[in-house]
XYZ file of C-alpha atoms in Angstrom:
763
model
C 0.000 0.000 0.000
C 2.873 2.305 0.773
C 5.123 0.904 -2.037
C 7.746 -1.854 -2.086
C 10.146 -2.454 0.743
C 13.753 -1.303 0.400
C 14.954 -4.879 0.119
C 12.671 -5.399 -2.896
C 13.991 -2.418 -4.883
C 16.127 -3.361 -7.976
C 19.870 -2.945 -7.569
C 21.680 -0.339 -9.665
C 23.279 -1.707 -12.863
C 26.752 -0.828 -11.617
C 26.300 -3.042 -8.586
C 24.861 -5.819 -10.765
C 27.951 -5.660 -12.946
C 30.242 -5.866 -9.947
C 28.426 -8.938 -8.684
C 28.685 -10.553 -12.139
C 32.367 -9.707 -12.587
C 33.458 -10.878 -9.137
C 33.420 -14.635 -9.875
C 34.887 -14.007 -13.373
C 37.757 -12.013 -11.926
C 38.386 -14.783 -9.472
C 38.498 -17.383 -12.250
C 40.846 -15.207 -14.304
C 43.142 -14.726 -11.319
C 43.149 -18.473 -10.748
C 44.145 -19.358 -14.293
C 46.705 -16.569 -14.348
C 48.333 -17.898 -11.247
C 48.173 -21.448 -12.574
C 49.713 -20.400 -15.876
C 52.402 -18.406 -14.135
C 53.325 -21.369 -11.945
C 53.351 -23.701 -15.000
C 55.560 -21.354 -16.994
C 57.937 -20.823 -14.088
C 58.192 -24.548 -13.635
C 58.871 -25.083 -17.315
C 61.364 -22.213 -17.369
C 63.195 -23.715 -14.414
C 63.203 -27.052 -16.147
C 64.661 -25.458 -19.295
C 67.340 -23.723 -17.267
C 68.279 -26.995 -15.635
C 68.421 -28.709 -19.021
C 70.593 -25.959 -20.417
C 72.933 -26.265 -17.440
C 73.059 -30.031 -17.764
C 73.394 -29.921 -21.587
C 75.246 -26.794 -22.780
C 74.909 -27.826 -26.417
C 71.142 -27.233 -26.209
C 71.847 -23.577 -25.459
C 73.510 -23.144 -28.865
C 70.710 -25.033 -30.601
C 68.095 -22.818 -28.980
C 69.943 -19.673 -29.937
C 70.282 -21.003 -33.478
C 66.550 -21.736 -33.734
C 65.644 -18.310 -32.402
C 68.096 -16.681 -34.794
C 66.775 -18.711 -37.714
C 63.209 -17.784 -36.836
C 64.157 -14.125 -36.620
C 65.970 -14.360 -39.956
C 63.007 -16.040 -41.648
C 60.683 -13.416 -40.248
C 62.935 -10.609 -41.480
C 63.431 -12.252 -44.875
C 59.715 -12.835 -45.249
C 59.001 -9.229 -44.346
C 61.631 -8.028 -46.864
C 60.281 -10.309 -49.618
C 56.728 -9.218 -48.946
C 57.700 -5.544 -48.997
C 59.839 -5.851 -52.135
C 57.255 -7.891 -54.045
C 54.504 -5.475 -53.082
C 56.665 -2.531 -54.182
C 57.399 -4.201 -57.532
C 53.721 -4.970 -58.073
C 52.915 -1.349 -57.310
C 55.106 -0.089 -60.147
C 53.176 -1.819 -62.928
C 50.690 0.244 -64.920
C 47.516 -1.500 -63.852
C 45.620 0.049 -66.758
C 47.672 -2.036 -69.183
C 45.710 -5.115 -68.127
C 42.995 -3.948 -70.523
C 45.445 -3.469 -73.431
C 45.938 -6.738 -75.278
C 47.767 -7.765 -78.410
C 45.013 -8.162 -80.954
C 44.792 -9.451 -84.513
C 44.424 -7.017 -87.389
C 41.200 -7.885 -89.194
C 41.073 -7.579 -92.984
C 37.674 -7.022 -94.619
C 36.735 -7.084 -98.298
C 34.818 -4.303 -100.021
C 31.506 -5.828 -98.851
C 32.504 -5.885 -95.168
C 33.260 -9.606 -95.067
C 36.139 -10.676 -92.788
C 38.625 -12.408 -95.078
C 41.796 -12.722 -92.981
C 43.636 -11.785 -89.791
C 47.254 -10.755 -89.425
C 48.549 -11.638 -85.994
C 51.285 -12.894 -83.727
C 48.588 -13.867 -81.264
C 45.289 -14.615 -82.935
C 42.869 -12.601 -80.859
C 39.733 -10.521 -81.387
C 38.599 -8.569 -78.343
C 34.821 -8.565 -77.787
C 32.707 -7.004 -75.006
C 31.152 -9.220 -72.339
C 27.732 -8.690 -73.910
C 28.990 -10.542 -77.014
C 30.012 -13.633 -75.042
C 27.211 -16.144 -74.491
C 25.891 -16.660 -70.956
C 26.788 -20.339 -71.239
C 30.408 -19.410 -71.900
C 30.555 -17.020 -68.953
C 28.970 -19.566 -66.621
C 31.312 -22.319 -67.798
C 34.369 -20.155 -67.057
C 33.108 -19.276 -63.589
C 32.097 -22.849 -62.760
C 35.481 -24.335 -63.560
C 37.793 -21.462 -62.643
C 36.226 -19.413 -59.828
C 32.602 -20.009 -58.825
C 32.903 -17.477 -55.950
C 34.154 -14.786 -58.334
C 31.353 -12.312 -57.631
C 31.664 -12.820 -53.825
C 35.369 -12.209 -53.137
C 37.662 -9.188 -53.363
C 40.273 -10.678 -55.644
C 41.509 -13.453 -53.356
C 40.144 -16.195 -51.090
C 41.869 -16.614 -47.714
C 40.812 -20.226 -47.246
C 42.185 -21.191 -50.668
C 45.469 -19.434 -49.914
C 45.814 -21.270 -46.565
C 45.095 -24.643 -48.184
C 47.624 -23.956 -50.939
C 50.253 -22.760 -48.436
C 49.852 -25.895 -46.317
C 50.141 -28.132 -49.390
C 53.243 -26.254 -50.531
C 54.881 -26.588 -47.090
C 54.187 -30.300 -47.014
C 55.618 -30.830 -50.500
C 58.536 -28.477 -49.962
C 57.834 -26.546 -53.155
C 55.114 -24.441 -54.782
C 52.644 -26.941 -56.197
C 49.307 -25.184 -55.643
C 48.315 -21.578 -56.196
C 44.857 -21.107 -54.795
C 44.398 -18.432 -57.469
C 41.122 -16.693 -58.127
C 40.100 -15.632 -61.605
C 41.407 -12.124 -60.849
C 44.766 -13.533 -59.785
C 44.955 -15.577 -62.987
C 44.262 -12.417 -64.985
C 47.063 -10.630 -63.101
C 49.453 -13.489 -63.840
C 48.583 -13.582 -67.563
C 48.845 -9.825 -67.928
C 51.972 -9.067 -65.894
C 53.805 -12.173 -64.681
C 55.474 -15.270 -65.979
C 54.388 -18.837 -65.301
C 57.237 -19.252 -62.786
C 56.209 -21.112 -59.596
C 57.644 -19.132 -56.669
C 56.518 -17.435 -53.476
C 57.682 -14.094 -54.813
C 55.460 -14.401 -57.862
C 52.491 -15.496 -55.748
C 52.888 -12.418 -53.530
C 53.029 -10.172 -56.608
C 49.981 -11.921 -58.025
C 48.109 -11.245 -54.772
C 48.927 -7.524 -54.730
C 48.161 -7.101 -58.437
C 44.803 -8.852 -58.004
C 43.933 -6.427 -55.199
C 44.832 -3.472 -57.410
C 42.804 -4.847 -60.330
C 39.760 -5.296 -58.084
C 40.058 -1.678 -56.927
C 40.243 -0.313 -60.484
C 37.777 -2.496 -62.400
C 34.305 -3.890 -61.917
C 33.682 -7.631 -61.770
C 32.168 -7.659 -65.272
C 35.181 -5.820 -66.668
C 37.546 -8.314 -65.038
C 35.618 -11.274 -66.424
C 35.601 -9.660 -69.874
C 39.372 -9.099 -69.818
C 39.990 -12.652 -68.619
C 37.823 -14.171 -71.372
C 39.594 -12.115 -74.036
C 43.121 -12.767 -72.762
C 43.434 -16.480 -71.913
C 44.947 -19.008 -74.323
C 42.717 -21.740 -75.762
C 45.299 -23.716 -77.720
C 45.885 -24.062 -81.482
C 47.050 -20.449 -81.631
C 43.752 -18.968 -80.396
C 43.878 -16.235 -77.772
C 40.586 -15.091 -76.294
C 37.163 -16.630 -76.498
C 36.183 -15.020 -79.823
C 39.193 -16.366 -81.722
C 38.684 -19.787 -80.103
C 34.984 -19.856 -80.994
C 35.753 -18.974 -84.602
C 38.739 -21.316 -84.820
C 37.145 -24.401 -83.266
C 33.473 -23.995 -84.171
C 33.288 -21.396 -86.957
C 30.969 -19.092 -85.020
C 31.151 -16.062 -82.767
C 31.414 -16.293 -78.986
C 27.862 -14.975 -78.734
C 26.539 -18.056 -80.583
C 28.245 -20.787 -78.563
C 26.043 -23.607 -77.347
C 26.321 -25.112 -73.858
C 28.486 -28.059 -74.906
C 30.723 -25.821 -77.035
C 31.159 -23.364 -74.169
C 32.030 -26.186 -71.772
C 34.608 -27.461 -74.272
C 36.340 -24.081 -74.495
C 36.239 -23.517 -70.738
C 37.860 -26.898 -70.229
C 40.719 -26.194 -72.631
C 42.082 -23.241 -70.638
C 43.524 -25.403 -67.846
C 45.962 -27.206 -70.171
C 45.653 -26.136 -73.833
C 48.334 -28.557 -74.955
C 46.395 -31.472 -73.474
C 42.742 -30.560 -73.939
C 42.762 -28.880 -77.373
C 40.296 -30.787 -79.614
C 42.765 -30.455 -82.480
C 45.407 -32.333 -80.472
C 43.463 -34.786 -78.301
C 39.717 -34.976 -79.074
C 39.004 -37.722 -76.528
C 40.642 -35.799 -73.667
C 38.827 -32.666 -74.739
C 35.488 -34.466 -74.604
C 36.197 -35.905 -71.128
C 37.255 -32.491 -69.892
C 34.066 -30.978 -71.349
C 31.968 -33.431 -69.362
C 33.818 -32.506 -66.155
C 33.039 -28.836 -66.804
C 29.361 -29.681 -67.345
C 29.312 -31.578 -64.043
C 30.871 -28.601 -62.275
C 28.275 -26.266 -63.794
C 25.471 -28.501 -62.538
C 27.041 -28.988 -59.102
C 27.413 -25.253 -58.574
C 23.958 -24.345 -59.783
C 24.681 -22.786 -63.142
C 22.633 -25.385 -65.019
C 20.372 -28.264 -64.117
C 21.585 -31.849 -63.929
C 19.210 -32.770 -66.773
C 20.651 -30.107 -69.046
C 24.190 -31.210 -68.234
C 23.318 -34.816 -69.048
C 21.772 -33.812 -72.368
C 24.829 -31.739 -73.319
C 27.166 -34.636 -72.558
C 25.317 -36.727 -75.118
C 26.242 -34.319 -77.919
C 29.230 -35.348 -80.063
C 32.264 -33.082 -80.044
C 32.482 -31.605 -83.551
C 35.124 -28.983 -84.346
C 36.522 -27.398 -87.502
C 39.604 -28.997 -88.986
C 42.825 -27.321 -88.006
C 44.232 -25.040 -90.710
C 47.750 -23.873 -91.392
C 48.339 -20.304 -90.214
C 49.194 -19.233 -93.769
C 46.120 -20.851 -95.324
C 43.873 -18.284 -96.921
C 46.711 -15.863 -97.634
C 46.870 -14.981 -101.292
C 48.760 -12.426 -103.331
C 46.137 -9.750 -102.760
C 46.311 -10.118 -98.972
C 50.094 -10.180 -99.066
C 50.010 -6.942 -101.056
C 47.679 -5.477 -98.416
C 50.212 -6.459 -95.756
C 53.008 -4.742 -97.686
C 50.973 -1.533 -97.932
C 50.050 -1.617 -94.238
C 53.622 -2.242 -93.188
C 54.767 0.791 -95.178
C 52.129 2.936 -93.435
C 52.138 1.624 -89.856
C 55.058 -0.747 -89.325
C 55.239 -4.437 -88.464
C 54.254 -4.249 -84.785
C 51.107 -2.233 -85.441
C 49.954 -4.690 -88.094
C 50.404 -7.869 -86.081
C 49.560 -6.635 -82.583
C 47.570 -3.441 -83.004
C 44.080 -4.801 -83.569
C 43.507 -2.670 -86.671
C 40.338 -2.890 -88.755
C 41.372 -2.743 -92.410
C 38.709 -2.315 -95.090
C 40.047 -3.205 -98.524
C 38.778 -2.821 -102.070
C 39.117 -6.560 -102.721
C 35.991 -8.288 -103.948
C 36.193 -11.847 -102.587
C 34.125 -13.344 -105.402
C 36.165 -11.578 -108.089
C 39.415 -12.585 -106.404
C 38.319 -16.210 -106.469
C 37.269 -15.932 -110.113
C 40.619 -14.391 -111.016
C 42.600 -17.145 -109.303
C 40.454 -19.807 -110.948
C 40.760 -18.254 -114.422
C 44.535 -17.935 -114.203
C 45.099 -21.501 -113.015
C 42.562 -23.101 -115.374
C 43.983 -21.503 -118.517
C 47.637 -21.934 -117.550
C 46.972 -25.619 -116.930
C 45.328 -25.728 -120.358
C 48.344 -24.062 -121.999
C 50.631 -26.680 -120.456
C 48.751 -29.391 -122.314
C 48.704 -27.669 -125.708
C 50.772 -28.937 -128.588
C 54.008 -26.996 -128.756
C 54.418 -26.511 -125.008
C 57.764 -28.164 -124.316
C 58.462 -27.189 -120.690
C 57.502 -29.089 -117.553
C 53.937 -28.731 -116.372
C 53.320 -27.560 -112.851
C 52.385 -31.089 -111.761
C 55.598 -32.512 -113.219
C 57.723 -29.823 -111.589
C 56.123 -30.314 -108.173
C 56.574 -34.043 -108.500
C 60.341 -33.581 -108.763
C 60.666 -30.682 -106.299
C 58.829 -31.685 -103.139
C 60.084 -28.720 -101.099
C 58.673 -26.103 -103.479
C 55.719 -25.817 -101.105
C 58.071 -24.112 -98.644
C 57.634 -20.907 -100.644
C 60.323 -21.040 -103.342
C 60.524 -17.635 -104.994
C 61.070 -18.781 -108.595
C 59.614 -22.216 -109.334
C 60.305 -23.408 -112.854
C 56.762 -23.924 -114.130
C 54.595 -21.526 -116.185
C 53.273 -18.521 -114.255
C 50.610 -15.891 -114.752
C 49.379 -12.684 -113.139
C 46.217 -10.583 -113.204
C 45.226 -7.162 -111.871
C 41.738 -5.687 -112.112
C 40.884 -2.204 -110.875
C 38.282 0.526 -111.071
C 39.118 3.015 -113.812
C 37.885 6.056 -111.892
C 38.983 5.359 -108.304
C 41.945 3.018 -108.777
C 40.476 0.528 -106.310
C 41.809 -2.977 -106.971
C 39.085 -5.606 -107.223
C 41.364 -8.614 -107.700
C 45.098 -9.270 -107.767
C 46.786 -12.544 -108.683
C 50.573 -12.633 -108.502
C 51.147 -16.256 -109.459
C 49.608 -19.707 -109.516
C 50.004 -20.616 -105.849
C 51.074 -18.367 -102.975
C 52.353 -21.246 -100.832
C 54.552 -22.489 -103.649
C 55.923 -19.051 -104.505
C 55.329 -15.855 -102.575
C 56.805 -13.575 -105.250
C 54.087 -11.195 -106.449
C 54.503 -11.002 -110.226
C 51.614 -8.573 -110.641
C 53.192 -5.880 -108.484
C 56.933 -6.485 -108.616
C 57.994 -8.489 -111.696
C 59.581 -6.216 -114.332
C 59.103 -7.640 -117.813
C 59.122 -6.415 -121.404
C 55.555 -5.502 -122.434
C 55.981 -6.082 -126.176
C 53.256 -4.590 -128.333
C 51.173 -3.769 -125.252
C 53.488 -0.717 -125.025
C 52.439 0.602 -128.453
C 49.381 2.564 -127.188
C 51.825 4.786 -125.280
C 53.669 5.526 -128.528
C 50.411 6.191 -130.382
C 49.206 8.459 -127.567
C 52.415 10.481 -127.892
C 51.824 10.731 -131.645
C 48.253 11.990 -131.197
C 49.562 14.640 -128.797
C 51.744 16.003 -131.621
C 48.793 16.499 -133.970
C 48.464 13.140 -135.688
C 45.009 11.568 -135.934
C 43.776 7.992 -136.279
C 43.551 8.676 -140.030
C 47.199 9.701 -140.417
C 48.863 7.577 -143.093
C 52.105 5.761 -142.305
C 54.261 3.495 -144.451
C 53.844 -0.071 -143.207
C 56.493 -1.598 -145.461
C 59.737 -3.000 -144.107
C 62.486 -0.443 -143.651
C 66.116 -0.469 -142.653
C 67.774 1.701 -140.019
C 71.526 2.101 -139.897
C 72.929 1.981 -136.412
C 76.517 2.753 -137.304
C 77.858 -0.786 -137.402
C 74.778 -2.777 -138.297
C 71.347 -2.559 -139.838
C 68.163 -2.825 -137.808
C 65.227 -4.316 -139.769
C 62.013 -4.486 -137.683
C 59.639 -7.181 -138.889
C 55.928 -7.729 -138.398
C 54.261 -10.659 -136.748
C 53.761 -13.587 -139.097
C 56.186 -11.705 -141.459
C 53.187 -9.862 -142.906
C 53.912 -7.070 -145.438
C 51.959 -3.786 -145.435
C 51.839 -0.684 -147.561
C 50.459 2.716 -146.527
C 48.068 2.348 -143.603
C 46.296 4.644 -141.159
C 47.299 4.743 -137.508
C 44.039 3.026 -136.661
C 44.766 0.097 -138.942
C 48.370 -0.049 -137.769
C 47.378 -0.310 -134.112
C 44.520 -2.699 -134.830
C 46.877 -5.095 -136.596
C 49.863 -4.318 -134.323
C 52.182 -3.413 -137.210
C 55.722 -3.231 -135.867
C 57.184 -1.314 -138.804
C 54.768 1.566 -138.250
C 55.483 1.687 -134.511
C 59.245 1.919 -135.122
C 58.726 4.565 -137.790
C 56.674 6.641 -135.330
C 59.437 6.209 -132.774
C 61.896 7.694 -135.270
C 59.576 10.626 -135.954
C 58.796 11.332 -132.289
C 62.205 10.620 -130.812
C 62.858 8.284 -127.873
C 62.833 11.025 -125.244
C 59.294 12.018 -126.236
C 58.171 8.405 -125.869
C 59.952 7.995 -122.526
C 58.477 11.259 -121.230
C 54.989 10.153 -122.272
C 55.491 6.752 -120.624
C 56.531 8.471 -117.386
C 53.382 10.585 -117.591
C 51.413 7.332 -117.788
C 53.090 6.095 -114.601
C 55.744 3.743 -115.999
C 58.747 3.886 -113.689
C 60.934 1.043 -114.974
C 63.917 0.971 -117.298
C 62.987 2.438 -120.705
C 66.086 2.486 -122.950
C 66.226 5.204 -125.675
C 66.658 2.735 -128.545
C 65.012 2.077 -131.871
C 63.064 -0.900 -130.599
C 61.581 0.969 -127.602
C 58.171 1.395 -129.376
C 58.014 -2.407 -129.587
C 58.105 -2.729 -125.800
C 61.741 -3.526 -125.053
C 61.673 -1.549 -121.799
C 60.763 -3.112 -118.469
C 57.478 -2.528 -116.650
C 55.254 -4.261 -114.128
C 51.737 -5.459 -114.792
C 50.487 -2.966 -112.193
C 52.121 -0.121 -114.140
C 50.521 -1.271 -117.378
C 47.086 -1.435 -115.807
C 47.569 2.041 -114.341
C 48.676 3.396 -117.723
C 45.676 1.981 -119.589
C 43.295 3.521 -117.030
C 43.938 6.877 -118.726
C 42.159 5.909 -121.949
C 38.608 5.305 -120.650
C 39.119 7.955 -117.905
C 39.431 10.924 -120.287
C 43.205 11.077 -120.067
C 43.543 10.803 -116.281
C 45.879 8.143 -114.876
C 44.554 6.666 -111.629
C 46.868 5.494 -108.852
C 46.030 1.868 -107.899
C 44.944 1.362 -104.283
C 43.859 -1.690 -102.330
C 43.160 -0.206 -98.872
C 40.047 1.911 -98.491
C 40.097 2.676 -94.764
C 42.012 1.729 -91.610
C 40.524 2.055 -88.134
C 41.681 1.306 -84.616
C 39.798 -1.242 -82.516
C 37.854 1.709 -81.056
C 36.745 3.012 -84.448
C 39.218 5.881 -84.800
C 40.035 6.391 -88.480
C 43.791 6.224 -89.074
C 43.715 6.280 -92.874
C 41.144 6.777 -95.594
C 41.954 6.584 -99.276
C 40.904 9.105 -101.879
C 41.324 8.708 -105.647
C 44.659 10.050 -106.853
C 44.545 11.024 -110.522
C 46.519 13.217 -112.885
C 46.383 13.915 -116.591
C 48.667 11.842 -118.792
C 47.195 13.076 -122.080
C 44.397 15.430 -122.994
C 40.806 14.098 -123.020
C 40.459 14.244 -126.816
C 43.608 12.200 -127.404
C 42.465 9.726 -124.748
C 39.122 9.284 -126.486
C 40.795 8.762 -129.867
C 43.021 6.115 -128.329
C 39.951 4.485 -126.779
C 38.246 4.205 -130.162
C 41.405 2.738 -131.692
C 41.772 0.186 -128.901
C 38.102 -0.803 -129.106
C 38.735 -1.397 -132.805
C 41.622 -3.691 -131.844
C 39.212 -5.719 -129.674
C 36.381 -5.769 -132.176
C 38.427 -6.497 -135.314
C 42.111 -6.804 -134.469
C 44.552 -8.772 -132.312
C 42.160 -8.672 -129.332
C 39.237 -10.171 -131.237
C 39.412 -13.251 -129.020
C 37.565 -11.194 -126.410
C 34.484 -11.130 -128.630
C 34.958 -14.729 -129.731
C 34.862 -15.722 -126.042
C 31.461 -14.071 -125.664
C 32.276 -10.820 -123.870
C 29.867 -8.217 -125.243
C 30.303 -5.054 -123.177
C 32.083 -2.054 -124.719
C 35.782 -2.847 -124.413
C 39.167 -1.816 -125.693
C 42.599 -3.299 -125.259
C 45.901 -4.397 -126.699
C 47.839 -7.647 -126.817
C 51.579 -7.913 -126.353
C 54.155 -10.577 -127.204
C 57.918 -10.327 -126.744
C 60.904 -11.842 -128.524
C 60.804 -15.595 -128.972
C 57.356 -15.723 -127.307
C 58.740 -15.203 -123.800
C 55.950 -12.962 -122.504
C 52.274 -12.808 -123.408
C 50.120 -9.814 -122.378
C 46.670 -8.407 -122.730
C 45.561 -5.153 -121.106
C 41.891 -4.381 -121.651
C 39.269 -2.044 -120.294
C 35.584 -1.250 -120.221
C 34.178 2.201 -119.371
C 34.564 1.348 -115.658
C 37.173 -1.405 -115.232
C 40.709 -2.016 -116.482
C 42.196 -5.515 -116.225
C 45.636 -6.737 -117.200
C 46.975 -10.268 -117.725
C 50.559 -11.512 -118.097
C 51.769 -15.048 -118.869
C 55.366 -16.276 -118.822
C 58.153 -18.030 -116.946
C 60.009 -16.404 -114.064
C 63.274 -16.988 -115.904
C 62.382 -15.629 -119.362
C 62.227 -18.354 -121.993
C 59.967 -19.434 -124.810
C 56.471 -20.335 -123.642
C 55.482 -22.214 -126.772
C 55.502 -21.949 -130.529
C 53.196 -19.118 -131.712
C 52.533 -18.183 -128.099
C 51.022 -14.774 -128.828
C 49.211 -12.650 -126.274
C 46.066 -13.167 -128.328
C 46.169 -16.926 -127.759
C 47.586 -17.096 -124.209
C 46.524 -13.964 -122.302
C 43.252 -12.937 -123.955
C 41.352 -16.120 -122.909
C 42.249 -15.510 -119.235
C 41.073 -11.889 -119.485
C 37.824 -12.838 -121.190
C 37.099 -15.658 -118.724
C 37.556 -13.374 -115.725
C 35.641 -10.442 -117.196
C 32.722 -12.613 -118.299
C 32.265 -13.928 -114.771
C 32.654 -10.574 -113.033
C 31.678 -7.729 -115.369
C 29.408 -9.115 -118.058
C 26.265 -7.612 -116.550
C 24.031 -5.675 -118.975
C 25.129 -2.041 -118.949
C 24.204 1.127 -120.779
C 27.565 2.706 -119.922
C 29.525 3.773 -122.982
C 32.875 5.439 -123.341
C 32.550 9.172 -122.694
C 33.268 11.413 -125.692
C 34.674 14.812 -124.714
C 33.584 18.064 -126.310
C 35.227 19.131 -129.544
C 35.401 15.726 -131.194
C 34.363 15.647 -134.851
C 33.470 12.687 -137.027
C 33.935 12.162 -140.721
C 33.825 9.266 -143.142
C 37.346 8.557 -144.380
C 38.998 6.101 -146.686
C 40.997 3.489 -144.843
C 43.637 3.449 -147.607
C 44.255 7.160 -148.107
C 43.125 8.636 -144.779
C 41.241 11.349 -146.698
C 37.526 12.041 -146.838
C 35.743 9.079 -148.327
C 33.892 9.219 -151.627
C 31.260 6.806 -152.939
C 34.044 5.119 -154.841
C 35.943 4.167 -151.673
C 35.181 0.560 -150.797
C 36.991 0.712 -147.398
C 35.369 3.766 -145.896
C 34.629 4.078 -142.169
C 33.556 6.745 -139.706
C 36.607 8.303 -138.064
C 37.031 10.587 -135.049
C 39.121 13.775 -135.079
C 40.041 16.525 -132.655
C 38.184 19.727 -133.449
C 39.525 21.434 -136.587
C 41.632 18.520 -137.773
C 39.194 16.827 -140.160
C 40.867 16.387 -143.592
C 39.677 18.848 -146.244
C 40.728 16.766 -149.200
C 38.716 13.963 -150.686
C 40.219 10.624 -151.481
C 41.824 10.777 -154.938
C 42.866 7.166 -154.909
C 39.372 5.993 -155.850
C 38.063 9.104 -157.614
C 36.852 12.513 -156.385
C 33.249 13.264 -155.377
C 31.657 15.326 -152.617
C 32.878 14.054 -149.213
C 30.621 13.184 -146.283
C 31.274 14.873 -142.902
C 29.450 14.346 -139.600
C 30.628 16.776 -136.915
C 29.713 16.994 -133.278
C 31.494 20.318 -132.773
C 31.333 22.098 -136.107
C 33.766 21.832 -139.016
C 36.760 24.042 -139.464
C 36.046 26.868 -141.882
C 39.721 27.561 -142.543
C 40.313 26.781 -146.233
C 44.053 26.583 -145.618
C 43.820 23.977 -142.821
C 46.315 21.274 -143.594
C 45.679 17.582 -143.894
C 46.066 15.879 -140.526
C 48.009 13.141 -142.224
C 51.052 15.412 -142.425
C 53.785 13.844 -140.308
C 55.465 15.852 -137.528
C 59.139 16.733 -137.876
C 61.364 13.798 -137.062
C 63.306 13.996 -133.818
C 66.842 12.755 -133.266
C 67.162 9.335 -131.625
C 69.707 7.214 -129.865
C 70.266 4.101 -131.903
C 71.561 0.783 -130.662
C 71.548 -2.684 -132.065
C 68.620 -4.714 -130.792
C 66.842 -7.760 -132.183
C 63.383 -7.370 -133.534
C 60.361 -7.628 -131.228
C 57.267 -9.492 -132.318
C 53.665 -8.533 -131.894
């Protein structure tokens, strides 16, 4: 009624604590005293032992000293290793050597240049199955630790102490990444300490997803494949994003021992390892047991292993040469460039097929006396090691866009693995009559026209100590002929006569304007192609005719980007005028005449119907056969011959050896219906002329044809060889009204020449 008694009031907390601590303090004091007595007893015992056995004193001191030394050494090693690990640029873990990818003009990946075959992809482009497989077999606690696992380190340390050497690592996925990025595979305590510190630094600087992405792109999967994308493409022919469960488990299993578990080396071991990975995925909850069982039933099917050089052809090797000149070797093979070329894969294949098919056919023709390729390879087994000059018949082809110079296809020989020498780009050979259009172009620049009359009969030229007598192919004799007829029929006597009139320096200067950089000797036979040029130079030179006089620089690389998309190089057409547009058009009409009715008529016989012009070429003793031809948009050149110049076969003209290859390729690649015609520049006039006199045709002329002239150069005289009547003129730019205008057939003043004794050159 009056409240609780004093004895019933609760005690203050301080007093409660004292009551609770009292027995505890007593117990502590008891054990302290007991421990003190035990230690004093043991210490006394030790002292007695040391007195009784003095040698134990030295042993004890030695043990204590050794322990102190080990502690100091361990501290020093730990400090030094940590300091060394701290000096590395941790950001470099994300910078990996990556393959340079080569794409064709349609964006198709056609090859990779690399020292380590690797394509870096983001984590989003790696399938979930692949990510789970890596985590299941390498580090299933990856997302729950901070770069290391203490329990794993303790277990590994105990095992290493028992064995007396470093046998286990206890490494997490982050530690493995640190080792691959910065350290060697050496097994030592020092390296393990560095690995630990580096893993801690990586975890502080990168997210878990970034670390997993870097690991997947960096690790080695055997057979030369670095990173999951290269491995997916190399083993299964698909991207990492498309990997199935069993394929992902296979790749994840390889990483532990690529030399043992690579499917290309040991398929059975790879399959067993795959099944172990699937079991681990099921055991750790990444997939169900049923799904793992189903995946294990799938057969292990991988792509056949290919040689590292397989797929390289002359076009790709030429791309490599261009890249190396621009960026250097290291950037090409390690820089991860994205190179977009002008190569058309389908056209490249067609070109290679056409060259090999027709060269093989030539080898079996009557009159071919040399060894065939098959016979040569049968006797020279090691030619597949890349011999530069094998002894069998070779060929080359270059096809490029007239206006941009972009190369569609390039063939430098019959087989890149048998001979890596690129004959299309680097072989300097005599072009024969394929050089004549350069001489004719120089003549047109001086005021001649396609109707200019020249003497086609055989003539003699004194060289001081001998006589030079150029002869025509098939020993054919000609009288007066127009330039058009002379070029159409490839008349050697006319070409040499024009060389005398123009002078060798004029011809050489014109050839340089067309882009010919080789040796062009100032001799009488120069118009017959006794200089030295490459097929690439010839193709570049002929691009001027359908391109209104502009020579286009060949190019095979369109754009180069870094792995991040930064543009390092982008090509732009490089053109310059070699001759004026009117002269170029006149040459185009003359060269189309050569294809329609002259030495290049095999083009039409083969079924190629698009507008085309071109010229054949054959050198002394049938050592080289050429044909350079063009349409309004494309120029393609073909060469056939032996690396060591010698006779190909009897009557081995360019018309019979090179033209069929050109026509075969062009029919497959450029025979689409087209309304494109050769562009005619302003100022061109047309008139009907007599093919025998070069003057305006009359009704009495039985060999009249429509001829093209530069403005103001149409002949004013009618043909008097077949009788005079009113001439017929058709002008696109108006006729000259000058009654005193001279006949365009008047020859320019002859220039002085250097003369040397050279054998004749055939068509």
